[in-house]
Coordinates of C-alpha atoms in Angstrom, one line a residue:
X1 CA 0.0 0.0 0.0
X2 CA 1.4 3.4 -1.0
X3 CA 1.9 5.7 2.0
X4 CA 0.3 9.1 2.4
X5 CA 2.6 12.0 1.5
X6 CA 2.5 14.9 3.9
X7 CA 2.7 18.5 2.6
X8 CA 5.1 21.2 3.7
X9 CA 3.7 24.0 5.8
X10 CA 6.1 26.8 6.6
X11 CA 9.0 24.4 6.3
X12 CA 7.7 21.5 8.3
X13 CA 5.7 18.4 7.4
X14 CA 2.0 18.5 8.1
X15 CA -1.1 16.5 7.3
X16 CA -4.7 17.6 6.6
X17 CA -8.0 16.0 7.2
X18 CA -8.5 15.0 3.6
X19 CA -6.4 13.3 1.0
X20 CA -6.4 12.3 -2.7
X21 CA -4.8 9.6 -4.8
X22 CA -2.3 10.1 -7.6
X23 CA -2.5 7.5 -10.3
X24 CA -0.2 6.7 -13.3
X25 CA -1.8 7.9 -16.5
X26 CA -0.1 4.9 -18.2
X27 CA -1.5 2.0 -16.3
X28 CA -3.7 3.5 -13.7
X29 CA -1.7 2.2 -10.7
X30 CA -1.6 4.1 -7.5
X31 CA 1.5 6.2 -7.3
X32 CA 0.8 8.0 -4.0
X33 CA -1.8 9.4 -1.7
X34 CA -1.4 13.1 -0.9
X35 CA -2.7 14.9 2.2
X36 CA -4.6 18.1 1.5
X37 CA -4.1 21.2 3.7
X38 CA -7.2 22.5 5.5
X39 CA -8.3 26.2 5.1
X40 CA -6.7 26.9 8.5
X41 CA -3.4 25.4 7.5
X42 CA -3.4 27.4 4.2
X43 CA -4.0 30.5 6.3
X44 CA -1.1 29.5 8.6
X45 CA 1.2 29.2 5.6
X46 CA 0.2 32.6 4.2
X47 CA 0.5 34.3 7.6
X48 CA 3.9 32.7 8.1
X49 CA 5.2 33.9 4.7
X50 CA 3.9 37.4 5.4
X51 CA 5.5 37.5 8.9
X52 CA 8.9 36.3 7.8
X53 CA 9.3 38.6 4.8
X54 CA 11.5 41.2 6.5
X55 CA 13.7 38.6 8.1
X56 CA 14.1 36.5 5.0
X57 CA 14.8 39.4 2.7
X58 CA 17.6 40.5 5.1
X59 CA 19.1 37.0 5.2
X60 CA 22.8 37.2 4.0
X61 CA 23.3 36.1 0.4
X62 CA 25.6 33.3 1.4
X63 CA 22.9 31.7 3.5
X64 CA 20.4 31.6 0.7
X65 CA 23.1 30.5 -1.8
X66 CA 24.2 27.7 0.5
X67 CA 20.6 26.4 0.7
X68 CA 20.2 26.5 -3.1
X69 CA 23.5 24.7 -3.6
X70 CA 22.3 22.0 -1.2
X71 CA 19.1 21.4 -3.1
X72 CA 21.0 21.3 -6.4
X73 CA 23.4 18.7 -4.9
X74 CA 20.6 16.6 -3.4
X75 CA 18.6 16.5 -6.6
X76 CA 21.7 15.3 -8.4
X77 CA 22.2 12.6 -5.8
X78 CA 18.6 11.4 -6.0
X79 CA 18.2 11.7 -9.8
X80 CA 17.0 8.2 -10.6
X81 CA 14.6 8.0 -7.7
X82 CA 13.0 11.4 -8.6
X83 CA 13.0 10.6 -12.3
X84 CA 11.1 7.4 -11.6
X85 CA 8.6 9.4 -9.6
X86 CA 8.1 12.0 -12.3
X87 CA 7.6 9.2 -14.9
X88 CA 5.1 7.5 -12.6
X89 CA 2.9 10.4 -11.8
X90 CA 3.2 12.3 -15.1
X91 CA 3.5 9.4 -17.7
X92 CA 6.7 11.0 -19.0
X93 CA 9.2 8.6 -20.6
X94 CA 12.0 7.9 -18.2
X95 CA 14.7 9.3 -20.5
X96 CA 12.9 12.7 -20.5
X97 CA 12.2 12.5 -16.8
X98 CA 15.9 12.1 -16.1
X99 CA 16.6 15.1 -18.3
X100 CA 14.1 17.1 -16.3
X101 CA 15.8 16.3 -13.0
X102 CA 19.1 17.4 -14.6
X103 CA 17.6 20.7 -15.6
X104 CA 16.3 21.3 -12.1
X105 CA 19.8 20.6 -10.7
X106 CA 21.0 23.4 -13.0
X107 CA 18.2 25.8 -12.0
X108 CA 19.1 25.6 -8.3
X109 CA 22.8 25.9 -9.2
X110 CA 22.1 29.0 -11.3
X111 CA 20.0 30.5 -8.5
X112 CA 22.8 29.9 -6.0
X113 CA 25.2 31.7 -8.3
X114 CA 22.8 34.6 -8.9
X115 CA 22.1 35.0 -5.2
X116 CA 25.7 35.7 -4.6
X117 CA 25.9 38.5 -7.1
X118 CA 22.4 39.9 -7.1
X119 CA 21.4 43.3 -5.6
X120 CA 24.9 44.7 -5.1
X121 CA 23.6 48.2 -6.0
X122 CA 24.3 50.7 -8.8
X123 CA 25.7 54.1 -8.1
X124 CA 24.6 57.0 -10.3
X125 CA 26.1 60.5 -10.3
X126 CA 23.6 63.3 -10.1
X127 CA 25.8 66.4 -10.8
X128 CA 24.9 66.3 -14.5
X129 CA 22.6 69.2 -13.5
X130 CA 23.6 72.0 -11.2
X131 CA 20.9 71.0 -8.6
X132 CA 22.6 67.6 -8.2
X133 CA 26.0 68.8 -7.2
X134 CA 27.1 67.0 -4.0
X135 CA 24.5 64.2 -4.5
X136 CA 24.8 60.5 -5.3
X137 CA 22.0 58.0 -6.1
X138 CA 22.3 54.4 -5.2
X139 CA 19.8 52.0 -6.6
X140 CA 19.1 48.5 -5.1
X141 CA 16.4 45.9 -5.6
X142 CA 14.1 44.8 -2.8
X143 CA 11.5 42.0 -2.7
X144 CA 7.9 42.9 -3.4
X145 CA 6.7 40.4 -0.8
X146 CA 5.7 36.8 -0.7
X147 CA 5.2 35.0 -4.0
X148 CA 2.4 32.6 -4.9
X149 CA 3.9 30.1 -7.4
X150 CA 1.3 28.1 -9.4
X151 CA 3.0 25.3 -11.3
X152 CA 1.7 23.0 -14.1
X153 CA 1.8 19.2 -14.6
X154 CA 3.9 18.9 -17.7
X155 CA 7.3 19.6 -15.9
X156 CA 6.3 18.8 -12.3
X157 CA 9.8 19.3 -10.9
X158 CA 11.5 21.8 -13.1
X159 CA 8.7 24.3 -13.4
X160 CA 8.4 24.2 -9.6
X161 CA 12.1 24.8 -9.5
X162 CA 11.6 27.9 -11.7
X163 CA 9.1 29.3 -9.1
X164 CA 11.0 28.4 -6.0
X165 CA 14.7 28.9 -6.8
X166 CA 14.5 32.6 -7.9
X167 CA 12.3 33.4 -4.9
X168 CA 14.9 31.9 -2.4
X169 CA 17.7 33.6 -4.3
X170 CA 16.2 37.1 -3.7
X171 CA 14.8 36.4 -0.2
X172 CA 11.1 36.4 -1.2
X173 CA 9.0 33.9 0.7
X174 CA 7.1 31.5 -1.6
X175 CA 4.0 29.4 -1.4
X176 CA 4.1 26.8 -4.1
X177 CA 0.9 25.3 -5.4
X178 CA 1.7 22.2 -7.6
X179 CA -0.7 20.8 -10.2
X180 CA -3.3 18.4 -8.7
X181 CA -2.2 15.7 -11.2
X182 CA 1.5 15.8 -10.3
X183 CA 2.1 17.0 -6.7
X184 CA 4.6 14.3 -5.7
X185 CA 7.7 15.8 -7.4
X186 CA 7.0 19.2 -5.7
X187 CA 6.7 17.5 -2.3
X188 CA 10.1 15.9 -2.9
X189 CA 11.4 19.4 -3.5
X190 CA 9.9 20.4 -0.2
X191 CA 11.8 17.5 1.5
X192 CA 15.1 18.8 0.2
X193 CA 14.3 22.4 1.2
X194 CA 13.5 21.1 4.7
X195 CA 17.1 19.9 5.0
X196 CA 18.4 23.5 4.8
X197 CA 18.5 26.3 7.4
X198 CA 16.1 28.6 5.7
X199 CA 13.8 30.4 8.2
X200 CA 10.4 28.9 9.0
X201 CA 7.7 30.5 6.7
X202 CA 10.1 31.3 3.9
X203 CA 8.5 28.4 1.9
X204 CA 5.6 26.1 1.8
X205 CA 4.4 23.5 -0.6
X206 CA 0.6 23.2 -0.5
X207 CA -1.2 20.7 -2.8
X208 CA -4.6 22.4 -2.6
X209 CA -7.4 22.0 -5.1
X210 CA -7.7 24.4 -8.0
X211 CA -11.0 25.5 -6.5
X212 CA -9.2 27.0 -3.5
X213 CA -7.0 29.2 -5.7
X214 CA -9.2 32.3 -6.1
X215 CA -8.9 33.1 -2.4
X216 CA -5.1 32.7 -2.5
X217 CA -4.8 34.7 -5.6
X218 CA -6.7 37.6 -4.1
X219 CA -4.9 37.5 -0.7
X220 CA -3.3 40.9 -0.3
X221 CA -0.4 39.3 1.6
X222 CA 0.8 37.6 -1.6
X223 CA 1.6 40.6 -3.9
X224 CA 3.4 38.5 -6.6
X225 CA 1.9 35.7 -8.6
X226 CA 3.9 33.5 -10.9
X227 CA 1.7 31.2 -13.0
X228 CA 2.4 28.7 -15.7
X229 CA -0.5 27.1 -17.4
X230 CA -3.4 27.8 -19.8
X231 CA -4.1 31.3 -21.2
X232 CA -7.7 31.0 -20.0
X233 CA -6.7 30.5 -16.4
X234 CA -3.8 32.9 -16.5
X235 CA -5.7 35.9 -17.8
X236 CA -8.6 35.2 -15.4
X237 CA -6.0 35.5 -12.6
X238 CA -4.6 38.7 -14.0
X239 CA -8.1 40.2 -14.4
X240 CA -9.0 39.3 -10.8
X241 CA -6.0 41.1 -9.3
X242 CA -5.0 43.9 -11.7
X243 CA -3.0 45.7 -8.9
X244 CA -0.8 42.7 -8.3
X245 CA 2.4 41.8 -10.2
X246 CA 1.6 38.7 -12.3
X247 CA 4.1 36.7 -14.3
X248 CA 2.2 34.5 -16.8
X249 CA 3.7 31.8 -18.9
X250 CA 0.8 30.7 -21.0
X251 CA 2.0 28.5 -23.8
X252 CA 1.6 28.7 -27.6
X253 CA 1.4 26.8 -30.8
X254 CA 5.1 26.9 -31.7
X255 CA 6.2 26.9 -35.4
X256 CA 9.2 25.4 -37.0
X257 CA 10.1 27.2 -40.3
X258 CA 12.1 25.5 -43.0
X259 CA 13.3 27.9 -45.6
X260 CA 14.6 27.4 -49.1
X261 CA 18.3 27.5 -48.3
X262 CA 17.9 24.6 -45.9
X263 CA 17.8 22.2 -48.9
X264 CA 20.4 19.5 -48.7
X265 CA 19.4 16.0 -47.8
X266 CA 21.5 16.2 -44.6
X267 CA 19.8 19.5 -43.7
X268 CA 16.3 18.2 -44.3
X269 CA 17.1 15.0 -42.4
X270 CA 18.2 17.1 -39.4
X271 CA 15.1 19.3 -39.6
X272 CA 12.8 16.3 -39.9
X273 CA 14.5 14.5 -36.9
X274 CA 14.2 17.5 -34.7
X275 CA 10.7 18.3 -35.7
X276 CA 9.5 14.7 -35.1
X277 CA 11.3 14.5 -31.8
X278 CA 10.1 17.8 -30.4
X279 CA 6.5 17.6 -31.6
X280 CA 6.2 14.4 -29.6
X281 CA 8.5 14.7 -26.6
X282 CA 6.5 14.9 -23.3
X283 CA 3.6 13.5 -25.5
X284 CA 3.5 17.0 -27.0
X285 CA 2.7 18.5 -23.6
X286 CA 5.2 21.3 -23.8
X287 CA 4.5 24.9 -24.4
X288 CA 7.2 24.9 -27.1
X289 CA 6.6 21.6 -28.7
X290 CA 6.4 21.8 -32.5
X291 CA 2.8 22.2 -33.5
X292 CA 3.1 24.0 -36.8
X293 CA 5.7 23.2 -39.5
X294 CA 5.9 26.0 -42.2
X295 CA 8.0 25.0 -45.1
X296 CA 9.1 26.7 -48.3
X297 CA 7.5 25.2 -51.4
X298 CA 10.9 24.3 -52.8
X299 CA 11.6 21.9 -50.0
X300 CA 8.1 21.0 -48.8
X301 CA 7.5 17.7 -50.5
X302 CA 10.9 16.2 -49.5
X303 CA 10.5 17.5 -46.0
X304 CA 7.0 16.0 -45.6
X305 CA 8.2 12.6 -46.6
X306 CA 11.0 12.8 -44.1
X307 CA 8.9 14.2 -41.3
X308 CA 6.2 11.5 -41.7
X309 CA 8.9 8.8 -41.7
X310 CA 10.6 10.2 -38.6
X311 CA 7.3 10.5 -36.7
X312 CA 6.5 6.9 -37.5
X313 CA 9.9 5.9 -36.0
X314 CA 8.9 7.4 -32.6
X315 CA 8.6 4.6 -30.1
X316 CA 5.4 4.8 -28.1
X317 CA 4.5 2.8 -25.0
X318 CA 5.5 2.2 -21.4
X319 CA 7.1 5.4 -20.0
X320 CA 9.3 3.2 -17.8
X321 CA 11.1 1.7 -20.8
X322 CA 14.3 3.5 -21.8
X323 CA 13.4 2.9 -25.4
X324 CA 10.1 4.8 -25.2
X325 CA 10.0 8.2 -26.9
X326 CA 6.3 9.0 -26.4
X327 CA 4.2 8.1 -23.4
X328 CA 0.6 8.8 -22.5
X329 CA -0.9 12.2 -22.0
X330 CA -1.6 13.3 -18.4
X331 CA -5.1 11.8 -18.5
X332 CA -7.6 10.1 -20.7
X333 CA -9.6 13.3 -20.9
X334 CA -6.6 15.1 -22.3
X335 CA -6.2 12.4 -25.0
X336 CA -9.9 12.6 -25.8
X337 CA -9.6 16.3 -26.3
X338 CA -6.7 15.9 -28.7
X339 CA -8.7 13.2 -30.5
X340 CA -11.7 15.5 -30.9
X341 CA -9.6 18.3 -32.4
X342 CA -8.0 16.0 -34.9
X343 CA -11.4 14.5 -35.9
X344 CA -12.8 18.0 -36.4
X345 CA -9.8 19.0 -38.6
X346 CA -10.1 15.9 -40.8
X347 CA -13.9 16.4 -41.1
X348 CA -13.2 20.0 -42.3
X349 CA -10.9 18.7 -45.0
X350 CA -7.4 18.3 -43.5
X351 CA -5.3 15.3 -44.6
X352 CA -4.2 12.8 -42.0
X353 CA -0.8 11.6 -43.0
X354 CA -0.1 9.4 -40.0
X355 CA -1.4 8.7 -36.5
X356 CA -4.8 9.8 -35.4
X357 CA -5.6 7.0 -33.1
X358 CA -6.2 7.0 -29.3
X359 CA -5.8 4.2 -26.7
X360 CA -6.8 5.3 -23.3
X361 CA -4.6 8.2 -22.3
X362 CA -2.2 7.6 -25.2
X363 CA -2.5 9.2 -28.5
X364 CA -0.5 8.3 -31.6
X365 CA 2.1 10.7 -32.9
X366 CA 0.1 12.5 -35.6
X367 CA 0.9 14.5 -38.8
X368 CA -1.7 16.6 -40.6
X369 CA -1.5 18.6 -43.9
X370 CA -3.8 21.1 -45.5
X371 CA -5.3 22.2 -42.2
X372 CA -8.3 24.6 -42.6
X373 CA -7.6 27.9 -40.9
X374 CA -10.9 28.0 -39.0
X375 CA -10.4 24.7 -37.1
X376 CA -9.6 24.5 -33.4
X377 CA -6.3 22.8 -34.2
X378 CA -5.2 25.8 -36.3
X379 CA -6.1 28.4 -33.7
X380 CA -5.3 26.8 -30.3
X381 CA -2.5 25.0 -28.5
X382 CA -3.1 21.3 -29.0
X383 CA -0.8 20.2 -26.1
X384 CA -0.6 16.8 -27.6
X385 CA 1.6 14.8 -30.1
X386 CA 0.1 16.4 -33.2
X387 CA 1.9 18.6 -35.8
X388 CA 0.6 20.3 -38.9
X389 CA 2.3 21.0 -42.2
X390 CA 1.9 24.2 -44.3
X391 CA 3.5 25.0 -47.7
X392 CA 4.4 28.7 -48.3
X393 CA 6.2 30.6 -51.1
X394 CA 9.2 32.5 -49.7
X395 CA 10.4 34.0 -46.5
X396 CA 7.8 36.8 -46.4
X397 CA 5.0 34.2 -46.5
X398 CA 6.7 32.0 -43.9
X399 CA 7.1 34.8 -41.4
X400 CA 3.6 36.0 -42.0
X401 CA 2.3 32.5 -41.3
X402 CA 4.2 32.4 -38.0
X403 CA 2.8 35.7 -36.9
X404 CA -0.7 34.7 -37.9
X405 CA -1.4 33.4 -34.4
X406 CA -2.7 34.7 -31.2
X407 CA 0.3 33.1 -29.5
X408 CA 3.9 34.1 -29.6
X409 CA 6.2 32.0 -27.5
X410 CA 9.1 30.6 -29.5
X411 CA 9.8 29.8 -33.2
X412 CA 12.5 27.6 -34.8
X413 CA 13.9 28.8 -38.1
X414 CA 15.9 26.4 -40.2
X415 CA 18.2 28.7 -42.3
X416 CA 21.9 29.1 -42.9
X417 CA 21.6 32.8 -44.0
X418 CA 22.7 35.1 -41.2
X419 CA 20.8 38.0 -42.6
X420 CA 17.6 35.9 -42.5
X421 CA 18.4 34.9 -39.0
X422 CA 18.6 38.6 -37.9
X423 CA 15.5 39.3 -39.9
X424 CA 13.6 36.5 -38.1
X425 CA 14.7 38.0 -34.8
X426 CA 13.4 41.4 -35.8
X427 CA 10.1 40.4 -37.4
X428 CA 8.8 37.4 -35.7
X429 CA 6.3 38.2 -32.9
X430 CA 7.6 35.7 -30.3
X431 CA 9.7 35.7 -27.2
X432 CA 12.5 33.6 -28.7
X433 CA 13.8 32.6 -32.1
X434 CA 15.9 29.4 -32.3
X435 CA 18.0 29.4 -35.5
X436 CA 18.9 26.0 -37.0
X437 CA 16.8 24.0 -34.6
X438 CA 13.2 23.3 -33.4
X439 CA 11.5 26.0 -31.2
X440 CA 11.7 23.6 -28.3
X441 CA 15.2 24.5 -27.2
X442 CA 15.3 26.1 -23.8
X443 CA 18.3 26.9 -21.6
X444 CA 17.1 27.4 -18.0
X445 CA 19.3 30.5 -17.5
X446 CA 18.0 32.4 -20.5
X447 CA 14.9 34.6 -20.5
X448 CA 11.9 32.5 -21.4
X449 CA 8.4 33.8 -22.1
X450 CA 6.2 35.1 -24.9
X451 CA 4.2 37.9 -26.3
X452 CA 0.5 38.3 -27.3
X453 CA -1.5 35.6 -25.6
X454 CA 1.6 33.6 -24.6
X455 CA 2.0 35.6 -21.5
X456 CA 3.6 38.4 -19.5
X457 CA 7.1 38.5 -18.0
X458 CA 9.9 36.1 -18.2
X459 CA 11.1 32.9 -16.5
X460 CA 14.8 32.1 -16.3
X461 CA 16.4 32.5 -12.9
X462 CA 17.9 36.0 -13.2
X463 CA 14.8 37.4 -15.0
X464 CA 12.4 35.9 -12.5
X465 CA 14.5 37.5 -9.7
X466 CA 13.8 40.9 -11.4
X467 CA 10.1 40.1 -11.5
X468 CA 10.1 39.3 -7.7
X469 CA 11.8 42.6 -6.8
X470 CA 11.6 46.3 -7.4
X471 CA 14.1 49.1 -7.6
X472 CA 14.5 51.5 -4.7
X473 CA 16.7 54.5 -4.9
X474 CA 18.7 56.1 -2.1
X475 CA 20.0 59.7 -2.6
X476 CA 22.9 60.8 -0.5
X477 CA 23.3 64.6 -0.1
X478 CA 26.2 66.9 0.9
X479 CA 28.9 64.7 -0.5
X480 CA 32.3 66.0 -1.6
X481 CA 32.6 63.9 -4.7

């Protein structure tokens, strides 16, 4: 019998009156039973975060950095155990789960490094005008207050790390709310944080139901909200608290553009391999998985043949098998939604080139051509192992097709022309342009986020630290400088 997992309340283990079970989306087995905080316990966590803000923000940088280094080290030591847990609760193939743990190791290491060099202050001379003679301005960053971090299911460890590590680095208390489908990885993170000397109240991990979130979102003691998830929920949060600082990472329908100069057999093989891999990794449940392939007419036919072949080579099945490339979606309902979108597209005239079949929570890697523009699949984020193919004439048409979307997270551009690369950077309405590769590349230290309905603000350790803090200026007067 799987034991009940306690949650972390102000840095200590606690149990509530109720619990819920976490089942594997692959085979339905019980992975864990999670205790749920009561309303009184949630209030205790918020009050503790509010009360400790001054103390935690004044904690010496070396103390916070040491704690972050410790978590990074312990994640590395427990990589296999945690990867197996991620795979079990999320359905993620074990090879991708191991990679996720490795990324979280880096996130906490980056945060430790940034904690040591952040907020040193910037001096500014003011005697550029006569009234500023004898004055000096010093600008430093200070925390806005406790952070409410709301994490999604698709990267149940690493996206929790992206909430927690920057907060600890700047000395901002954080209450982490993991996704109901995948709370176990976040609770492991709490276990590692509990091994540090961070002050009580500086962090809590609360697996509360989504229905409890509106009250937490509106709580004035939590002035910063960092949310990763759907655009519908993200913008509802933002509308409900317009006076708060909200960082929203809301996903997209990422495009991979293959231009005319990317024409050799080797080039097209590389593009097809990367497209097939990153339209299906995490079962397509990544904000930057390849959903749209936009190819120049001169290479389109050859690319289509290669992409379909590479997609068919993707190994689907048991996520615990090291050979598996594509596991199940997070739930059968999620797979049914993907199935319905594909069926709608095909009924509207799209051509199904491969895939299109569902088995429980699993959905076959799928390729579609000639997608009508008014279908759901053309407009929304599919968040499943489905890619669409579009033929265009020239770079102008390709870039216009990328921008013809309400989303704008990342785009991959396969070109060898440096001028075209800089043009893509200038013209594409996205948060990131990846040249020579799929849009799915993300380094955890770089700024990550989008424009339009892909969100507001940036993840990436140093950039999240800016989001959690504000500038305060000190003017010194009567100086002989």
